[in-house]
Short mmCIF file of C-alpha atoms in Angstrom, two decimals:
data_model
loop_
_atom_site.label_atom_id
_atom_site.label_comp_id
_atom_site.label_asym_id
_atom_site.label_seq_id
_atom_site.Cartn_x
_atom_site.Cartn_y
_atom_site.Cartn_z
CA MET A 154 78.57 109.30 70.71
CA THR A 155 76.29 106.98 72.70
CA GLU A 156 74.83 108.20 75.99
CA PRO A 157 77.27 107.79 78.93
CA ASN A 158 74.91 105.41 80.79
CA THR A 159 75.63 102.91 78.03
CA TYR A 160 79.13 102.49 79.43
CA PHE A 161 78.27 102.32 83.14
CA GLU A 162 78.92 98.79 84.43
CA LEU A 163 80.08 97.88 80.90
CA ASP A 164 81.46 94.37 80.41
CA ILE A 165 83.68 92.91 77.71
CA GLU A 166 80.92 91.06 75.88
CA THR A 167 78.75 94.19 75.65
CA ALA A 168 81.70 96.31 74.57
CA HIS A 169 82.60 93.92 71.77
CA ARG A 170 78.99 93.76 70.64
CA GLY A 171 78.91 97.56 70.46
CA TYR A 172 82.15 97.65 68.46
CA LYS A 173 80.88 95.01 66.06
CA GLU A 174 77.48 96.66 65.54
CA GLY A 175 78.97 100.15 65.31
CA THR A 176 76.91 101.42 68.24
CA PHE A 177 80.03 102.89 69.82
CA THR A 178 83.80 102.63 69.51
CA ALA A 179 86.75 101.78 71.72
CA ARG A 180 87.60 105.48 71.60
CA ASP A 181 84.14 106.30 72.99
CA VAL A 182 84.59 103.83 75.82
CA THR A 183 88.09 105.05 76.64
CA ALA A 184 86.91 108.66 76.62
CA TYR A 185 84.11 107.71 79.01
CA TYR A 186 86.57 106.26 81.52
CA LEU A 187 88.86 109.27 81.19
CA THR A 188 85.84 111.47 81.91
CA ARG A 189 84.98 109.39 84.98
CA ILE A 190 88.56 109.70 86.19
CA ALA A 191 88.37 113.48 85.72
CA GLN A 192 85.11 113.62 87.68
CA LEU A 193 85.88 111.24 90.54
CA ASN A 194 89.62 110.72 90.99
CA ASP A 195 90.24 113.89 92.98
CA LYS A 196 88.05 112.25 95.62
CA LEU A 197 88.87 108.57 95.22
CA ARG A 198 92.61 108.85 94.47
CA ALA A 199 92.39 105.49 92.70
CA VAL A 200 94.49 106.44 89.66
CA ILE A 201 98.08 107.67 89.89
CA GLN A 202 98.60 108.36 86.19
CA VAL A 203 96.68 108.23 82.93
CA ASN A 204 98.40 106.85 79.84
CA PRO A 205 98.79 109.82 77.46
CA ASP A 206 98.54 107.37 74.55
CA ALA A 207 95.29 105.76 75.72
CA LEU A 208 93.11 107.44 73.08
CA PHE A 209 95.63 106.63 70.36
CA GLU A 210 95.61 102.98 71.46
CA ALA A 211 91.80 103.06 71.37
CA GLU A 212 91.76 104.46 67.84
CA ALA A 213 94.19 101.74 66.75
CA ALA A 214 91.84 99.15 68.26
CA ASP A 215 88.93 100.61 66.29
CA ARG A 216 90.90 100.35 63.07
CA ALA A 217 91.76 96.75 63.91
CA TYR A 218 88.08 96.00 64.45
CA GLN A 219 87.25 97.54 61.09
CA ARG A 220 89.84 95.26 59.49
CA GLY A 221 88.08 92.25 60.97
CA GLU A 222 90.49 91.47 63.82
CA ARG A 223 88.87 89.82 66.85
CA LEU A 224 91.26 89.58 69.77
CA PRO A 225 89.92 88.61 73.23
CA LEU A 226 90.54 92.03 74.81
CA LEU A 227 90.53 94.19 71.67
CA GLY A 228 89.59 97.73 72.65
CA ILE A 229 89.19 96.92 76.36
CA PRO A 230 90.70 99.50 78.77
CA VAL A 231 92.83 98.08 81.60
CA LEU A 232 94.30 99.91 84.57
CA ILE A 233 97.66 98.56 85.82
CA LYS A 234 98.75 98.62 89.46
CA ASP A 235 101.69 101.00 89.78
CA ASN A 236 104.17 98.37 90.95
CA VAL A 237 103.91 96.69 87.52
CA GLU A 238 106.18 98.03 84.81
CA THR A 239 104.78 99.79 81.76
CA ALA A 240 106.60 101.21 78.74
CA GLY A 241 106.08 104.58 77.13
CA LEU A 242 105.30 107.74 79.07
CA MET A 243 104.04 105.92 82.14
CA LYS A 244 106.01 105.74 85.36
CA THR A 245 106.31 102.78 87.70
CA THR A 246 106.53 104.19 91.22
CA ALA A 247 105.10 101.64 93.68
CA GLY A 248 103.51 104.78 95.12
CA ALA A 249 106.88 105.83 96.55
CA VAL A 250 108.20 109.37 96.24
CA ALA A 251 111.70 107.86 95.95
CA LEU A 252 110.55 106.30 92.64
CA ALA A 253 108.35 109.19 91.54
CA HIS A 254 110.41 109.79 88.39
CA HIS A 255 111.02 106.15 87.48
CA PHE A 256 110.24 105.38 83.84
CA ALA A 257 110.80 101.64 83.50
CA GLY A 258 111.00 101.88 79.71
CA ARG A 259 109.61 98.35 79.35
CA ASP A 260 106.43 96.39 79.82
CA ALA A 261 106.11 93.64 82.40
CA HIS A 262 105.53 90.25 80.77
CA LEU A 263 101.85 90.31 81.78
CA VAL A 264 101.42 93.77 80.24
CA GLU A 265 102.97 92.51 77.00
CA ARG A 266 100.41 89.71 76.99
CA LEU A 267 97.54 92.10 77.65
CA ARG A 268 98.64 94.29 74.77
CA ALA A 269 98.96 91.24 72.52
CA SER A 270 95.33 90.42 73.36
CA GLY A 271 94.28 93.88 72.22
CA ALA A 272 93.93 95.65 75.58
CA ILE A 273 94.24 99.41 75.94
CA ILE A 274 96.49 100.41 78.85
CA LEU A 275 94.44 103.16 80.47
CA GLY A 276 96.95 104.15 83.15
CA LYS A 277 98.41 103.23 86.53
CA ALA A 278 96.46 102.53 89.72
CA ASN A 279 97.29 103.76 93.20
CA LEU A 280 98.25 101.25 95.88
CA SER A 281 99.35 100.92 99.46
CA GLU A 282 102.90 102.22 99.07
CA TRP A 283 105.48 99.55 98.22
CA ALA A 284 102.54 97.12 98.13
CA ASN A 285 102.16 97.65 101.89
CA PHE A 286 105.70 96.56 102.65
CA LEU A 287 107.10 99.93 103.71
CA THR A 288 105.96 100.25 107.30
CA GLU A 289 103.49 99.24 109.99
CA GLY A 290 100.25 101.06 110.72
CA MET A 291 99.98 102.79 107.35
CA PRO A 292 96.36 103.12 106.15
CA ASN A 293 95.33 100.76 103.37
CA GLY A 294 95.47 102.55 100.03
CA TRP A 295 97.86 105.32 101.08
CA SER A 296 100.93 106.23 99.05
CA GLY A 297 103.25 109.20 98.96
CA VAL A 298 102.69 109.63 95.21
CA GLY A 299 98.97 108.96 94.98
CA GLY A 300 97.61 110.02 98.35
CA GLN A 301 94.79 108.16 100.13
CA THR A 302 92.63 105.89 97.96
CA LEU A 303 89.03 105.83 99.14
CA ASN A 304 86.37 103.15 98.96
CA PRO A 305 83.54 104.22 96.59
CA TYR A 306 80.99 102.54 98.88
CA GLY A 307 81.81 105.04 101.63
CA ASP A 308 84.62 107.39 102.61
CA LYS A 309 84.91 105.88 106.09
CA LEU A 310 85.00 102.26 104.90
CA ASP A 311 88.26 100.32 104.61
CA VAL A 312 89.41 100.35 100.98
CA GLY A 313 91.59 97.27 101.52
CA GLY A 314 95.12 96.83 100.32
CA SER A 315 97.48 96.76 98.69
CA SER A 316 95.79 96.76 95.24
CA SER A 317 93.53 99.51 96.54
CA GLY A 318 93.42 101.76 93.48
CA SER A 319 92.78 98.83 91.15
CA ALA A 320 89.78 97.74 93.23
CA SER A 321 88.37 101.21 93.85
CA ALA A 322 88.67 102.13 90.15
CA VAL A 323 86.88 99.00 88.97
CA ALA A 324 84.10 99.42 91.54
CA ALA A 325 83.61 103.09 90.63
CA ASN A 326 83.61 102.45 86.85
CA LEU A 327 86.87 104.33 86.24
CA THR A 328 87.99 101.38 84.11
CA LEU A 329 86.61 98.15 82.70
CA LEU A 330 89.42 95.93 84.02
CA ALA A 331 92.36 96.30 86.36
CA VAL A 332 95.45 94.33 87.31
CA GLY A 333 96.44 93.84 90.92
CA SER A 334 99.29 92.04 92.61
CA GLU A 335 99.33 89.93 95.74
CA THR A 336 101.83 88.59 98.24
CA SER A 337 99.29 87.88 100.97
CA GLY A 338 95.76 89.16 100.40
CA SER A 339 96.55 92.17 98.23
CA ILE A 340 94.12 91.19 95.47
CA ILE A 341 91.49 89.41 97.56
CA HIS A 342 91.34 91.91 100.44
CA PRO A 343 90.60 95.05 98.37
CA SER A 344 88.34 93.12 95.97
CA VAL A 345 86.13 92.09 98.88
CA HIS A 346 86.08 95.56 100.41
CA ASN A 347 85.18 97.21 97.09
CA GLY A 348 82.57 94.67 96.01
CA ILE A 349 84.32 93.34 92.91
CA VAL A 350 85.67 90.04 91.56
CA GLY A 351 89.33 89.31 92.20
CA ILE A 352 91.36 86.33 91.02
CA LYS A 353 94.57 85.51 92.84
CA PRO A 354 96.11 82.82 90.58
CA THR A 355 98.40 79.96 91.50
CA VAL A 356 101.91 81.36 91.94
CA GLY A 357 103.63 80.91 88.57
CA LEU A 358 100.51 80.97 86.42
CA VAL A 359 101.19 84.64 85.61
CA SER A 360 104.77 85.82 85.18
CA ARG A 361 106.24 88.06 87.89
CA SER A 362 108.79 89.60 85.49
CA GLY A 363 108.52 93.37 85.64
CA ILE A 364 106.68 93.48 88.99
CA ILE A 365 108.46 95.25 91.85
CA PRO A 366 108.91 92.27 94.19
CA ILE A 367 108.25 91.41 97.80
CA SER A 368 108.45 87.62 97.99
CA ARG A 369 109.67 85.30 95.25
CA SER A 370 107.81 82.43 96.87
CA GLN A 371 104.45 84.20 97.17
CA ASP A 372 104.17 87.08 94.68
CA THR A 373 101.68 86.90 91.84
CA ALA A 374 99.50 89.21 89.76
CA GLY A 375 95.87 88.76 88.86
CA PRO A 376 92.82 90.38 87.27
CA MET A 377 90.17 92.47 89.01
CA ALA A 378 86.78 93.10 87.40
CA ARG A 379 83.08 93.65 88.01
CA THR A 380 82.13 90.20 86.69
CA LEU A 381 83.77 86.81 86.85
CA ARG A 382 83.54 86.43 83.07
CA ASP A 383 85.58 89.60 82.53
CA ALA A 384 88.15 88.54 85.13
CA VAL A 385 88.46 85.12 83.49
CA LEU A 386 89.00 86.61 80.02
CA ALA A 387 91.70 88.85 81.47
CA LEU A 388 93.31 85.91 83.26
CA GLU A 389 93.46 83.96 79.99
CA ALA A 390 95.31 86.86 78.42
CA MET A 391 97.79 87.17 81.29
CA VAL A 392 98.72 83.50 81.66
CA GLY A 393 101.78 82.25 79.83
CA GLU A 394 105.29 80.87 80.12
CA ASP A 395 108.10 83.37 80.54
CA PRO A 396 111.78 82.29 80.31
CA ALA A 397 112.61 84.99 82.86
CA ASP A 398 110.33 83.44 85.49
CA PRO A 399 111.05 79.75 86.18
CA ALA A 400 107.77 79.35 88.07
CA THR A 401 105.89 79.71 84.76
CA THR A 402 107.60 76.86 82.90
CA HIS A 403 105.63 73.73 82.01
CA LEU A 404 102.25 75.15 82.96
CA PRO A 405 99.45 72.56 83.07
CA VAL A 406 97.39 72.31 79.90
CA GLY A 407 93.61 72.27 79.99
CA PRO A 408 90.50 73.71 78.40
CA PRO A 409 90.22 77.52 78.20
CA TYR A 410 89.12 79.00 81.50
CA ARG A 411 86.10 80.60 79.83
CA THR A 412 84.65 77.14 79.12
CA CYS A 413 84.19 76.74 82.88
CA LEU A 414 81.72 79.64 83.01
CA ASP A 415 78.80 77.22 83.04
CA GLU A 416 76.61 76.82 86.12
CA ARG A 417 75.82 73.21 85.19
CA GLN A 418 79.47 72.22 85.64
CA ALA A 419 79.25 72.95 89.37
CA VAL A 420 76.45 70.45 89.98
CA GLY A 421 77.73 67.64 92.20
CA MET A 422 80.92 69.45 93.18
CA ARG A 423 81.79 69.38 96.88
CA VAL A 424 83.06 72.31 98.96
CA GLY A 425 84.21 72.73 102.53
CA VAL A 426 82.64 75.71 104.28
CA VAL A 427 85.15 77.05 106.77
CA LYS A 428 83.93 77.96 110.25
CA THR A 429 85.12 81.42 111.32
CA ASP A 430 84.31 84.01 113.98
CA LEU A 431 81.81 86.42 112.45
CA SER A 432 79.44 89.06 113.72
CA GLU A 433 75.76 88.13 113.87
CA GLU A 434 75.09 90.14 110.71
CA GLU A 435 78.00 88.59 108.81
CA GLN A 436 77.05 85.08 109.90
CA ALA A 437 73.54 85.63 108.54
CA LEU A 438 74.95 86.80 105.20
CA TYR A 439 77.37 83.87 105.15
CA ASP A 440 74.54 81.42 105.75
CA GLU A 441 72.45 83.00 102.99
CA ALA A 442 75.34 82.78 100.55
CA ILE A 443 76.00 79.12 101.39
CA ALA A 444 72.31 78.38 100.80
CA LEU A 445 72.73 79.73 97.26
CA LEU A 446 75.59 77.29 96.69
CA LYS A 447 73.32 74.45 97.72
CA GLN A 448 70.65 75.71 95.31
CA SER A 449 73.23 75.30 92.52
CA GLY A 450 73.57 71.59 93.30
CA ILE A 451 76.86 71.98 95.16
CA GLU A 452 77.41 69.66 98.11
CA VAL A 453 78.43 71.57 101.24
CA VAL A 454 80.25 70.26 104.32
CA THR A 455 81.53 72.22 107.30
CA VAL A 456 85.27 72.06 108.00
CA ASP A 457 87.89 73.52 110.32
CA LEU A 458 91.18 74.88 109.04
CA PRO A 459 94.32 73.17 110.32
CA SER A 460 95.54 75.08 113.36
CA LYS A 461 98.99 75.87 111.94
CA ALA A 462 97.85 76.85 108.44
CA GLY A 463 97.87 80.59 109.14
CA LEU A 464 101.26 81.07 110.78
CA ASP A 465 102.72 84.58 110.64
CA GLN A 466 104.96 84.98 107.59
CA GLY A 467 106.87 88.18 108.40
CA ASP A 468 110.36 86.68 108.67
CA ILE A 469 110.01 84.90 105.33
CA LEU A 470 109.03 88.11 103.57
CA TYR A 471 111.83 90.17 105.14
CA HIS A 472 114.47 87.76 103.85
CA GLU A 473 112.99 87.53 100.36
CA PHE A 474 112.19 91.23 100.01
CA LYS A 475 115.77 92.34 100.59
CA LEU A 476 117.06 89.97 97.91
CA GLY A 477 114.23 90.75 95.49
CA ILE A 478 114.31 94.52 95.74
CA GLU A 479 118.07 94.71 95.29
CA ALA A 480 117.87 92.46 92.23
CA TYR A 481 115.11 94.70 90.87
CA LEU A 482 117.09 97.88 91.49
CA ALA A 483 120.04 96.36 89.61
CA SER A 484 117.82 95.99 86.54
CA THR A 485 116.89 99.69 86.46
CA THR A 486 118.53 103.07 86.01
CA LEU A 487 117.35 104.19 89.44
CA PRO A 488 119.99 105.89 91.63
CA PHE A 489 119.69 103.14 94.26
CA GLU A 490 121.58 99.87 94.48
CA THR A 491 120.54 98.52 97.86
CA LEU A 492 117.67 98.56 100.31
CA SER A 493 119.95 100.61 102.54
CA ASP A 494 120.11 103.27 99.80
CA LEU A 495 116.31 103.53 99.80
CA ILE A 496 116.19 103.74 103.58
CA ASN A 497 118.80 106.51 103.61
CA TRP A 498 116.92 108.45 100.91
CA ASN A 499 113.72 108.19 102.92
CA ASN A 500 115.53 109.38 106.04
CA SER A 501 116.64 112.44 104.07
CA HIS A 502 113.08 113.06 102.87
CA THR A 503 111.01 112.19 105.94
CA GLU A 504 108.09 114.27 104.67
CA SER A 505 107.58 111.63 101.98
CA ILE A 506 107.10 108.80 104.52
CA PRO A 507 104.83 110.21 107.25
CA HIS A 508 104.10 106.71 108.54
CA GLY A 509 107.77 105.74 108.79
CA GLN A 510 109.58 102.75 107.24
CA LYS A 511 109.68 100.12 109.99
CA THR A 512 109.21 97.22 107.58
CA PHE A 513 112.07 98.40 105.38
CA GLU A 514 114.26 98.70 108.46
CA LYS A 515 113.38 95.21 109.65
CA ALA A 516 114.15 93.76 106.23
CA GLU A 517 117.50 95.55 106.15
CA HIS A 518 118.65 93.50 109.16
CA HIS A 519 118.41 90.31 107.07
CA SER A 520 121.20 89.11 104.82
CA GLY A 521 119.13 88.71 101.66
CA ARG A 522 121.14 85.56 100.84
CA LEU A 523 118.50 83.07 102.04
CA ILE A 524 121.11 80.86 103.68
CA GLU A 525 120.02 81.19 107.29
CA ALA A 526 118.77 77.98 108.89
CA ALA A 527 115.93 79.94 110.49
CA TYR A 528 114.73 81.14 107.08
CA LEU A 529 115.04 77.79 105.32
CA THR A 530 113.37 75.89 108.15
CA ARG A 531 110.55 78.41 108.44
CA ARG A 532 109.96 78.45 104.68
CA LEU A 533 109.71 74.66 104.51
CA ASP A 534 107.49 74.59 107.61
CA ASP A 535 105.16 77.18 106.13
CA VAL A 536 104.77 75.24 102.90
CA TYR A 537 104.15 72.04 104.84
CA HIS A 538 101.57 73.50 107.23
CA ALA A 539 99.74 75.70 104.69
CA LYS A 540 99.95 73.42 101.64
CA THR A 541 100.86 69.78 102.26
CA ASP A 542 99.32 69.32 105.70
CA GLY A 543 96.96 72.28 105.28
CA ILE A 544 94.80 72.99 102.25
CA ASP A 545 95.84 69.93 100.25
CA ARG A 546 95.32 67.43 103.06
CA LEU A 547 91.97 68.94 103.99
CA LEU A 548 90.75 68.83 100.39
CA ALA A 549 91.92 65.25 99.92
CA GLU A 550 90.58 63.85 103.20
CA GLN A 551 87.17 65.42 102.76
CA GLY A 552 86.95 64.84 99.00
CA LEU A 553 86.59 68.59 98.33
CA HIS A 554 87.04 70.64 95.19
CA ALA A 555 87.53 73.87 97.15
CA LEU A 556 87.24 75.67 100.47
CA VAL A 557 84.71 78.46 100.88
CA LEU A 558 85.43 81.33 103.22
CA PRO A 559 83.52 84.48 104.13
CA HIS A 560 84.71 87.97 103.31
CA ASP A 561 88.55 88.03 103.28
CA HIS A 562 89.37 85.55 106.04
CA ASN A 563 92.52 83.39 106.02
CA TYR A 564 93.98 84.64 102.73
CA ASP A 565 97.46 84.21 104.20
CA MET A 566 97.03 80.43 104.19
CA ALA A 567 96.52 80.32 100.41
CA ALA A 568 99.30 82.85 99.96
CA LYS A 569 101.89 80.72 101.74
CA ALA A 570 100.74 77.63 99.86
CA GLY A 571 100.90 79.46 96.53
CA HIS A 572 97.28 78.40 95.90
CA PRO A 573 94.58 80.27 93.95
CA THR A 574 91.60 82.16 95.35
CA ILE A 575 88.61 83.80 93.70
CA THR A 576 86.33 86.23 95.51
CA ILE A 577 82.76 87.10 94.45
CA PRO A 578 80.71 89.99 95.92
CA TYR A 579 77.35 89.16 97.46
CA ARG A 580 75.53 91.85 99.44
CA LEU A 581 76.10 95.05 101.41
CA LYS A 582 76.19 95.07 105.19
CA ALA A 583 74.23 97.63 107.20
CA SER A 584 77.33 99.85 107.21
CA GLY A 585 77.30 99.89 103.40
CA ALA A 586 80.44 97.73 103.23
CA PRO A 587 80.39 94.85 100.72
CA PHE A 588 80.38 91.22 101.85
CA GLY A 589 81.24 88.25 99.67
CA LEU A 590 82.55 84.70 99.40
CA SER A 591 86.06 83.51 98.59
CA PHE A 592 86.84 80.17 96.97
CA THR A 593 90.28 78.59 97.53
CA GLY A 594 91.67 75.41 95.98
CA THR A 595 94.90 73.56 95.40
CA SER A 596 97.58 74.55 92.87
CA TYR A 597 96.26 75.12 89.34
CA ALA A 598 92.67 74.50 90.48
CA GLU A 599 91.51 77.69 88.75
CA ARG A 600 89.03 75.80 86.56
CA ASP A 601 87.27 74.23 89.54
CA LEU A 602 87.19 77.57 91.34
CA ILE A 603 85.73 79.30 88.28
CA ARG A 604 82.96 76.67 88.04
CA LEU A 605 82.03 77.13 91.70
CA ALA A 606 82.37 80.90 91.75
CA TYR A 607 80.30 81.26 88.59
CA ALA A 608 77.51 79.10 90.00
CA PHE A 609 77.39 81.42 93.00
CA GLU A 610 77.61 84.60 90.91
CA CYS A 611 74.62 83.49 88.84
CA HIS A 612 72.44 83.97 91.93
CA VAL A 613 73.66 87.44 92.92
CA THR A 614 73.80 90.97 91.55
CA ARG A 615 76.85 93.06 92.32
CA PRO A 616 75.85 96.02 94.52
CA VAL A 617 76.68 99.29 92.76
CA PRO A 618 78.48 101.94 94.86
CA PRO A 619 76.54 105.14 95.65
CA LEU A 620 78.53 107.57 93.51
#
């Protein structure tokens, strides 16, 4: 077996080269990540469960390689956020003790696509319980099943949420790739805080089938990785039409996303740098990062976000969550039929919800039928202010390919618009916390965002956590 350092910060291209040359195997790589989980997960709490078949899947990948098969993710371990369904002997708990024994018995559509691309499902990642839709004031990365996920850059640093375990595990080299999900910031926020690449795709680019829902209008899943190239290859595997998810039908056709990983393609592109309130240190980092964009031949203009683009979205999510979770429960063998059933179970097991369930209780007061004038008006207003009169108008009026934001600012705007965002790590702050740039565009602008993000990434080196 090759020395363990061979696998530290491993990327897909290097892994496939090793498989092809016989330097190491997919089983070696999978065993390395299992060893890292054994060494570090008691501290980080990033992984809820390991797939007991992971080594068998790795051995099958090695045999496929020997037969000459060359799938995009063949032999590549992937950790799946634990609100995404997986078949076999893996549970899908959303981090909730109420679902602690829930075997979905099926793969989410995106997991099926990952498997079809040759990926090894390494296990399930911890998360902010119920994707941070259980209560108010709960720490990012905490769940009743998985405990408190920590940031590998420092125990006292915010780990971000809700895809906390996915981000922490990628940053700490507990996996090569991970899948996160987002309703409003849940991929971008933890990716920034853990110094990794996160792609929040256009809503509908990746099927939501098999993901425990919050909001039908905003939910999506996306890849999380240490490099943009790896995240893009994972995104290509995850994208696809699904008859069970109408948002995925008639997806736009274009060149493979990987063809946009070319710094030259960003030359002459135009971005709007968003003005935000930053500390003196963060502003200096932001300015440095923008200077690197200019060095890549990208034209930069300063812009202000529309004042109504970031309206609170709580009421929208309460309405849609109640409908979505009850539809999800109906598709399972769980002993719950309604949100009220879950609330009552939690009230009978208060030790499992030490932070309470205020968000659940607020959602329970909504009908879940989406017929209220207040809901319909607010939903249409949000789309108008965030999308039509927000991001899209700003891009069009200024002739921009994307907006550039520091750190994890204003992710709710893109979430309400259903627009994509990519975040790239840059440097560490004095506190040891990562700082990076986020790129946001209009619907299905992933190719433009990849071009811009890759041009930026070419000038930076991801800071490695001090583990």
